[in-house]
Short mmCIF file of C-alpha atoms and ligand atoms in Angstrom, two decimals:
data_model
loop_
_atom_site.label_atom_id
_atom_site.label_comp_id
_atom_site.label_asym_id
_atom_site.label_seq_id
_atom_site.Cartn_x
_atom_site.Cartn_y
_atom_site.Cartn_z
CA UNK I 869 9.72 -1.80 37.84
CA UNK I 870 10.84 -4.56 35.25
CA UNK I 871 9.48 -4.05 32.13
CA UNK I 872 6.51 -7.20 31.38
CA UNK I 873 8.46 -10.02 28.87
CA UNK I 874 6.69 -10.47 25.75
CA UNK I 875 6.77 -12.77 23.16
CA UNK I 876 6.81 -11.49 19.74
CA UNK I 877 5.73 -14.01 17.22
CA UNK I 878 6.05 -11.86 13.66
CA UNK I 879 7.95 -8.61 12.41
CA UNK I 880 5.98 -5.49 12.95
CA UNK I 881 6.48 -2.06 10.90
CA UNK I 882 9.51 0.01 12.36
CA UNK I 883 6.58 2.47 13.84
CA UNK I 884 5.11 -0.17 15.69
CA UNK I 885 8.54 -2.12 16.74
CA UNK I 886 10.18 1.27 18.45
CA UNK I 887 6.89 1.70 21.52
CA UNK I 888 7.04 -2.22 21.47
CA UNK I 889 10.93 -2.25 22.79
CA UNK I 890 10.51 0.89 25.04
CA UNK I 891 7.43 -0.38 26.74
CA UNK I 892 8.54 -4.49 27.42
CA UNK I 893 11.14 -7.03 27.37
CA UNK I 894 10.29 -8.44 24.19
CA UNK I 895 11.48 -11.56 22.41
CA UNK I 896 11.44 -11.83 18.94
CA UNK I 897 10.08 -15.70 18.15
CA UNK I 898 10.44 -14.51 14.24
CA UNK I 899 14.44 -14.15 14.56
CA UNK I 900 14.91 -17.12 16.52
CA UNK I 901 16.97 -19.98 15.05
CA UNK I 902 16.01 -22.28 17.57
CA UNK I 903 12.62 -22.30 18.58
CA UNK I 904 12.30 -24.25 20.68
CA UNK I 905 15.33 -23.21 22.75
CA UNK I 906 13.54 -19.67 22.89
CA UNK I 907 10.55 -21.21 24.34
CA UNK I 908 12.50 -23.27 26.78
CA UNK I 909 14.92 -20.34 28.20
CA UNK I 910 12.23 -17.64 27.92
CA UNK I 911 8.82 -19.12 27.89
CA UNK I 912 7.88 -18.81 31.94
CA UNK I 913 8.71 -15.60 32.03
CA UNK I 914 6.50 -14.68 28.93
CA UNK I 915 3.27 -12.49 30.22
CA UNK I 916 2.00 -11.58 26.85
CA UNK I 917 2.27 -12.87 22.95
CA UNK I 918 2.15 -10.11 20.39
CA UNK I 919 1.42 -11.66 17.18
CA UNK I 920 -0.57 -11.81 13.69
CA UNK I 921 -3.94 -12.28 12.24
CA UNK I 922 -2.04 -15.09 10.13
CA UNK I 923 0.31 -16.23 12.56
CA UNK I 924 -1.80 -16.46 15.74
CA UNK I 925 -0.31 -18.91 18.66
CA UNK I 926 -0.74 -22.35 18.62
CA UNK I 927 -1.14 -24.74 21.67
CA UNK I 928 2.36 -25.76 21.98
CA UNK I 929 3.66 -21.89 22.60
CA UNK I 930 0.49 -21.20 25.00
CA UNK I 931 1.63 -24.49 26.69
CA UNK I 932 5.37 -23.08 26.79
CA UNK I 933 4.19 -19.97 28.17
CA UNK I 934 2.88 -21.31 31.74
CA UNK I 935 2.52 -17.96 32.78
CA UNK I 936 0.89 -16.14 29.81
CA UNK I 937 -1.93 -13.66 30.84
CA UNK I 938 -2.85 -12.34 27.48
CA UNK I 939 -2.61 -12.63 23.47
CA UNK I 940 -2.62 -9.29 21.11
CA UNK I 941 -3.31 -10.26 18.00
CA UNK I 942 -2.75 -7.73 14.92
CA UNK I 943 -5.18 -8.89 12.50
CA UNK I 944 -9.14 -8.98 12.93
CA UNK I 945 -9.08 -12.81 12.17
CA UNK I 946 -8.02 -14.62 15.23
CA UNK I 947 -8.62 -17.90 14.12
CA UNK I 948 -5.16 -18.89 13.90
CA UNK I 949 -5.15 -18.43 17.90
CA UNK I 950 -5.85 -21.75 19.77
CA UNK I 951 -8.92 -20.00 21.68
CA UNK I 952 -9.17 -23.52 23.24
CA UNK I 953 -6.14 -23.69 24.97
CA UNK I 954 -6.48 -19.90 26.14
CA UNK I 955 -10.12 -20.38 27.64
CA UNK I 956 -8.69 -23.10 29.44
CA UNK I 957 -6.18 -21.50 31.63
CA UNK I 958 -7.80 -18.16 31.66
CA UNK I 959 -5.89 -16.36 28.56
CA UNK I 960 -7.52 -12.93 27.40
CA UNK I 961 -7.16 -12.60 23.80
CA UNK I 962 -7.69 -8.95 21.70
CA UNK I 963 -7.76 -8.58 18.15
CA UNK I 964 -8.00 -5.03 15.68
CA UNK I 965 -11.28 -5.20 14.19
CA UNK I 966 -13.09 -1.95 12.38
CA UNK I 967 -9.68 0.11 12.04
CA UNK I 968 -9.23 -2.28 8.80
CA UNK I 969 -12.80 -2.77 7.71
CA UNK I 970 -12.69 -0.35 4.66
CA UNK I 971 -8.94 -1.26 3.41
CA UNK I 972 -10.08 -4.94 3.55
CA UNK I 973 -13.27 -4.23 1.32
CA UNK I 974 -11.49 -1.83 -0.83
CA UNK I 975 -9.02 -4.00 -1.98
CA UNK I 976 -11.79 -6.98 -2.57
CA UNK I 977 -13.86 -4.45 -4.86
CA UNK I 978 -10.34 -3.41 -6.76
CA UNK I 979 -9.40 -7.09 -7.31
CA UNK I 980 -12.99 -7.83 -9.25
CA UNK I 981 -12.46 -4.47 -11.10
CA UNK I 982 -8.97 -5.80 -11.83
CA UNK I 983 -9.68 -8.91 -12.70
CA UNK I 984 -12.87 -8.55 -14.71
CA UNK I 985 -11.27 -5.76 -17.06
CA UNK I 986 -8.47 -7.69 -17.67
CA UNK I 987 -5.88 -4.53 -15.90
CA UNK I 988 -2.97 -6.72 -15.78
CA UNK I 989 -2.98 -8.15 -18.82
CA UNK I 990 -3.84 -4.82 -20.20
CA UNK I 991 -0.66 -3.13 -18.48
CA UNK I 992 1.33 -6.08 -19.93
CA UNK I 993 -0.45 -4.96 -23.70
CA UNK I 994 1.06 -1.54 -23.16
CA UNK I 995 4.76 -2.69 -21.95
CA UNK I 996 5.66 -5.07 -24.29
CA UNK I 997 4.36 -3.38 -27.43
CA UNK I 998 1.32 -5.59 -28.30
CA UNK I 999 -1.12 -2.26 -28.40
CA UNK I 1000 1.36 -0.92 -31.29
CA UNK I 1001 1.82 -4.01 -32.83
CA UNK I 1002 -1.38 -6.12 -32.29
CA UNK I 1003 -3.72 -3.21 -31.63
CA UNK I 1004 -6.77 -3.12 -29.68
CA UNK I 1005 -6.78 -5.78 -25.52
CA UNK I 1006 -8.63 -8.01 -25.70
CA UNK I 1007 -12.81 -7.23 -24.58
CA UNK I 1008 -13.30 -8.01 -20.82
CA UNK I 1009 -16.40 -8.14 -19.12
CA UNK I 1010 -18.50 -5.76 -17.52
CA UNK I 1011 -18.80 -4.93 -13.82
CA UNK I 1012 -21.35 -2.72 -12.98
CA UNK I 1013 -25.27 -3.98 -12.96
CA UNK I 1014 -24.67 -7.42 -12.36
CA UNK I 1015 -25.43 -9.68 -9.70
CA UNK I 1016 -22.96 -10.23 -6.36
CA UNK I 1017 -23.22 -12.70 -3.59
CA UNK I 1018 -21.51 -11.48 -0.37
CA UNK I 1019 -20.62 -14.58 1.96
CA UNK I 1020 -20.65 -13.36 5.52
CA UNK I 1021 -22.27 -10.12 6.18
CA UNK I 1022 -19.93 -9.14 9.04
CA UNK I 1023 -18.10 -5.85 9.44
CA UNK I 1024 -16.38 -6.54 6.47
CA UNK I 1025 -19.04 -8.02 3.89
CA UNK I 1026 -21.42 -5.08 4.77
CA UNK I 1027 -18.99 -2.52 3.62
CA UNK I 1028 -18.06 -4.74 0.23
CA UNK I 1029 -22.07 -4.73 -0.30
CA UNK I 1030 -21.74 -0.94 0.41
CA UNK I 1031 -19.63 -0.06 -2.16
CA UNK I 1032 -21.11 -2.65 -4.71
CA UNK I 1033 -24.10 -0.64 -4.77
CA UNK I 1034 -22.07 2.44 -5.99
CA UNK I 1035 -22.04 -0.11 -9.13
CA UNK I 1036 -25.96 -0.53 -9.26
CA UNK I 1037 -25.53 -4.14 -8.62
CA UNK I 1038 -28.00 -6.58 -7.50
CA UNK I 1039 -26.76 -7.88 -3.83
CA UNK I 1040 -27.41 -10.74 -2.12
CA UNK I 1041 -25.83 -12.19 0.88
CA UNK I 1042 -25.70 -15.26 3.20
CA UNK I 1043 -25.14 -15.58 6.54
CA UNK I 1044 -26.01 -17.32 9.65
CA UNK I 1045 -29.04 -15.39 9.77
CA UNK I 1046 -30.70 -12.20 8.26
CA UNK I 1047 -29.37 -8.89 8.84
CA UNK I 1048 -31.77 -6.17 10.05
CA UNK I 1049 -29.45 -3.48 8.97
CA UNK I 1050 -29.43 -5.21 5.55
CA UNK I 1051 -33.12 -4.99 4.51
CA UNK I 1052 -32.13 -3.70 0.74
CA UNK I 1053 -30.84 -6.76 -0.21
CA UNK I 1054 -31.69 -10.34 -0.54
CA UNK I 1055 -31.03 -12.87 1.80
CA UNK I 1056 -30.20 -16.34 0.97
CA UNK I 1057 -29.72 -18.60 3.34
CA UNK I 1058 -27.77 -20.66 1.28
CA UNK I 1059 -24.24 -20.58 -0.21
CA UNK I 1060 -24.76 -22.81 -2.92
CA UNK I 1061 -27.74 -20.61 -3.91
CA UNK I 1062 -26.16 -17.81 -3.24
CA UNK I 1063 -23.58 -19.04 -5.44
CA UNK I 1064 -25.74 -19.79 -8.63
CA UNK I 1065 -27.36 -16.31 -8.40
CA UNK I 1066 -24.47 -14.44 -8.40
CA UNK I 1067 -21.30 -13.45 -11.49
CA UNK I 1068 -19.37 -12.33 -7.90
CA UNK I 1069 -19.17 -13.99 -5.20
CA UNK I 1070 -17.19 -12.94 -2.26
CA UNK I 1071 -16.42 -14.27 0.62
CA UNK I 1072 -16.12 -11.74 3.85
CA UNK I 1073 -16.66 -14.79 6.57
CA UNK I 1074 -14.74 -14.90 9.86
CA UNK I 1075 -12.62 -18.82 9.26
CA UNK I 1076 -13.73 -20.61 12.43
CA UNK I 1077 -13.78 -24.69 12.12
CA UNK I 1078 -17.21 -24.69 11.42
CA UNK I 1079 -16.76 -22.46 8.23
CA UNK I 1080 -14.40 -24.50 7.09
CA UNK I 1081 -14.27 -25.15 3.38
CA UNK I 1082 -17.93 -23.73 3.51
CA UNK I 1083 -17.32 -23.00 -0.26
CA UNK I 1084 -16.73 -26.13 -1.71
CA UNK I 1085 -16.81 -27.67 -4.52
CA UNK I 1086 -20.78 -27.52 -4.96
CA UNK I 1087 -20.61 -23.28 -4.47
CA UNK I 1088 -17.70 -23.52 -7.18
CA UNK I 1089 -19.36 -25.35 -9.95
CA UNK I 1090 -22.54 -23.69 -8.89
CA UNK I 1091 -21.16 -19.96 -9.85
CA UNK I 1092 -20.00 -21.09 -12.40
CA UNK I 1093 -17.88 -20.96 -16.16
CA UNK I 1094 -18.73 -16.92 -16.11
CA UNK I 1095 -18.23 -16.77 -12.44
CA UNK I 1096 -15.70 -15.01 -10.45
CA UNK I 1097 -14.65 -16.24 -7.25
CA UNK I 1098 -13.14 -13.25 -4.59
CA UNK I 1099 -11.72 -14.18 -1.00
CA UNK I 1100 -10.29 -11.24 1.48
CA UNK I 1101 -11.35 -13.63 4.12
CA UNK I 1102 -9.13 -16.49 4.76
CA UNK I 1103 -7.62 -19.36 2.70
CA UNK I 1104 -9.73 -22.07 4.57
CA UNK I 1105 -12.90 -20.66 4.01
CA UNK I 1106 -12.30 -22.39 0.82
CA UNK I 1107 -11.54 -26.24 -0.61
CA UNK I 1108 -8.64 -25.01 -2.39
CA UNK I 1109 -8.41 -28.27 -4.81
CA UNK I 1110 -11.65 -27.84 -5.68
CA UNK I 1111 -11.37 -24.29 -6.28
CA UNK I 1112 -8.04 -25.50 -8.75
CA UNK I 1113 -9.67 -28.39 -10.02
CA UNK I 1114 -12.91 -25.96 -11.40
CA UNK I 1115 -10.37 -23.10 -12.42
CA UNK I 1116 -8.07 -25.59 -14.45
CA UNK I 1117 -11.51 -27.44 -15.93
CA UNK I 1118 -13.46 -24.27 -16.89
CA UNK I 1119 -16.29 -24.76 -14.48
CA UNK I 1120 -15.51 -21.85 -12.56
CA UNK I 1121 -14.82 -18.44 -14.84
CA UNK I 1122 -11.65 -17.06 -12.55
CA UNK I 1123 -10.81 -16.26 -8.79
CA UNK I 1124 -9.23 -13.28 -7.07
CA UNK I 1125 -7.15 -14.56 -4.13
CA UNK I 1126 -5.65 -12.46 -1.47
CA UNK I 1127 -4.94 -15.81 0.77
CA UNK I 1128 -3.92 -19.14 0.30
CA UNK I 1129 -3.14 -22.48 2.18
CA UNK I 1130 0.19 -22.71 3.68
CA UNK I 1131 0.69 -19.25 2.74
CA UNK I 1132 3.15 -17.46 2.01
CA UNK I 1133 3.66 -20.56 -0.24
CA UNK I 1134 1.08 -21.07 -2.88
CA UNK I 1135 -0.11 -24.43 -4.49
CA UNK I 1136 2.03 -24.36 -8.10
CA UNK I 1137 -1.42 -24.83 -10.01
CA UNK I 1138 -2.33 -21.60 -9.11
CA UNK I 1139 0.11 -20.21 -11.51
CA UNK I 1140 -0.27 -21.80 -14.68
CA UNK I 1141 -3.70 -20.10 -14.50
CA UNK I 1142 -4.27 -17.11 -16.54
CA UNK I 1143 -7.76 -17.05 -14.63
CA UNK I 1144 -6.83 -15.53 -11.28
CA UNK I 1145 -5.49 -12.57 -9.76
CA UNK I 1146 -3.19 -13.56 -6.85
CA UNK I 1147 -2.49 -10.99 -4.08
CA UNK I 1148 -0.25 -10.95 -0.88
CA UNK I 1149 -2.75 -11.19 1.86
CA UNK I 1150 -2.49 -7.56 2.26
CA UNK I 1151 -5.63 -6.37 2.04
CA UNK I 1152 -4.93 -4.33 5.40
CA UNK I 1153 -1.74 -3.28 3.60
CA UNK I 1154 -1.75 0.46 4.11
CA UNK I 1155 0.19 2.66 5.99
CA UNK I 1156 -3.02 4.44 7.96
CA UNK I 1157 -4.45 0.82 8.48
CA UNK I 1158 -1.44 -0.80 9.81
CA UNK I 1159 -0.60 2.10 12.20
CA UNK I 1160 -4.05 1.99 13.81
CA UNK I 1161 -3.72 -1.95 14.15
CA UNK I 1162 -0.71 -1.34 15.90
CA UNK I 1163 -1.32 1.02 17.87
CA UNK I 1164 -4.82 -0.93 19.30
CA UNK I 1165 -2.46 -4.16 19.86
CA UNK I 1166 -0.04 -2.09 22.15
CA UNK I 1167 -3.51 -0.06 23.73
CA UNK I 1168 -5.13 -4.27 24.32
CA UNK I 1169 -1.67 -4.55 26.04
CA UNK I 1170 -1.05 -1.64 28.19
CA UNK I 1171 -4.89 -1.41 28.97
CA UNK I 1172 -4.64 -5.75 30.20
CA UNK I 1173 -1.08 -4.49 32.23
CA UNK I 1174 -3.01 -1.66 34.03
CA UNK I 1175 -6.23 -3.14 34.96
CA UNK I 1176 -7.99 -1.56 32.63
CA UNK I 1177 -11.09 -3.05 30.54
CA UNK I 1178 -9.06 -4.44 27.17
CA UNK I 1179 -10.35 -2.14 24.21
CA UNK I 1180 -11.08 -4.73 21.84
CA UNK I 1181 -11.34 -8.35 23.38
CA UNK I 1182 -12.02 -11.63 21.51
CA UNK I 1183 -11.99 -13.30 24.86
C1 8YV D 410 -2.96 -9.58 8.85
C2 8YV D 410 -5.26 -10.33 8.78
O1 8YV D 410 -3.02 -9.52 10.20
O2 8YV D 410 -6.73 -8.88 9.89
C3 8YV D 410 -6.41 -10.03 9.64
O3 8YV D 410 -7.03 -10.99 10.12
O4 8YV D 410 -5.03 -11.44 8.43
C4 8YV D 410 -4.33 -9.27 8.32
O5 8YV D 410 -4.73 -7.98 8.58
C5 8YV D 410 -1.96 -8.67 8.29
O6 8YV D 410 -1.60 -9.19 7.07
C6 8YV D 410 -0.73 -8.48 9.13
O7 8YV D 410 -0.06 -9.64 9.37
#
């Protein structure tokens, strides 16, 4: 039997590309110099879309795919997916959530740690000599005992609250609602109080339209000179020119970024700052995390291709 065609939007890992290729036709949107063309010579006999979190599949490649059954997405956050234009002709749609819960909230935790001691600069200190020749970094601030707001207690906030507590902070969290499963710390309802309670805020929240720059600029100013802003989530959580505009004016103490508008481009502004810690968006970014994502978007597929109940659906 011919092998299903797929469309593959983004590079995978070499691990994940090799079952890819032996199990379907697949066509590599990524390498394509005209994409269009792809679309045009391939696109009806495309069954499936393999993509990324980031990347998703917008309406004009569903629409070029008229006979597109399903959409794997690598990534928990499927928000770059036009879910619109799939629930209209029937699409299923899987994503990898839990395999990347703890990776996601480890990395938020290490970017306050970093950020708040000062560890870059302080690496820097040791390089270029300044500890011989200046002496003693710089003081930073302290870490452990003081108050964090977690923004979306999901999969991923609950385990950044988890491991906050290993720091005997004081934890508070918004949401949509309260959490049952949450009953040791405080709910408030919302962000902008949330936001004035807290020297951490971070922001765990699944990007939908509706949670769309949800911290703005009133949640900036309102954590304030001393605060420290942290987002594993996704870039437009968050009104990025406000977020500058308080960085650059003092009216928000520093940010830890691991995602950014129009990514992988950055806004320039972001570094002149020496009041942020700017990551990759690869808080997945290990090599146990990224296996198991791959290895559920290639289960979503085979499981759609035989029949089976999909293992993770979105829709
Ligand atoms: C990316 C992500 O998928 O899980 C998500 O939603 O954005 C990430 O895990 C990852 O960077 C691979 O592209």
């Amino acid at each position: 039997m011919d092998k299903p065609s797929i469309l593959q939007i983004g590079p995978y890992p070499q691990w994940d590309q090799e079952p890819l290729d032996a199990a379907f036709q697949v066509h590599r949107y990524f390498e394509a110099d005209d994409k269009a063309k792809l679309l045009a010579d391939v696109g009806s006999s495309i069954r499936a879309i393999a993509t990324r979190g980031e990347l998703g599949a917008n309406r004009a490649m569903i629409e070029a795919c008229p006979n597109l059954e399903v959409i794997s997405v690598y990534g928990v956050g499927f928000d770059a997916v036009d879910l619109q234009a799939c629930r209209e002709r029937g699409i299923r749609v899987t994503n990898t959530p839990d395999v990347l819960t703890n990776d996601v909230a480890d990395l938020g935790i290490a970017m306050m740690l970093c950020l708040s001691r000062g560890m870059i600069g302080a690496e820097t200190w040791v390089r270029d000599g300044s500890w011989a020749q200046k002496g003693l970094y710089p003081l930073k601030r302290r870490v452990w005992g003081r108050h964090a707001g977690v923004l979306g207690l999901g999969r991923i906030g609950f385990e950044v609250a988890k491991r906050l507590k290993g720091f005997d902070m004081q934890i508070a969290y918004s949401d949509v609602e309260a959490k049952p499963y949450a009953s040791d710390m405080t709910f408030v309802a919302d962000p902008v109080e949330l936001a004035k309670q807290s020297d951490f805020l971070f922001v765990t929240l699944a990007a939908s339209a509706a949670t769309r720059h949800i911290v703005g600029r009133k949640v900036i100013e309102a954590l304030g000179p001393e605060g420290m802003l942290i987002n594993i989530s996704r870039a437009s959580n968050i009104d990025e020119e406000a977020l500058l505009d308080a960085l650059e004016a003092g009216k928000l103490g520093s940010a830890a970024l691991d995602v950014f508008e129009g990514e992988p481009k950055l806004n320039p502004r972001f570094l002149a700052l020496n009041n942020v810690l700017l990551q990759p968006h690869h808080s997945s970014g290990t090599v146990e995390t990224r296996k198991a994502m791959g290895q559920l978007v290639r289960d979503n597929l085979a499981a759609h291709f035989a029949g089976q109940a999909l293992p993770t659906p979105v829709l």
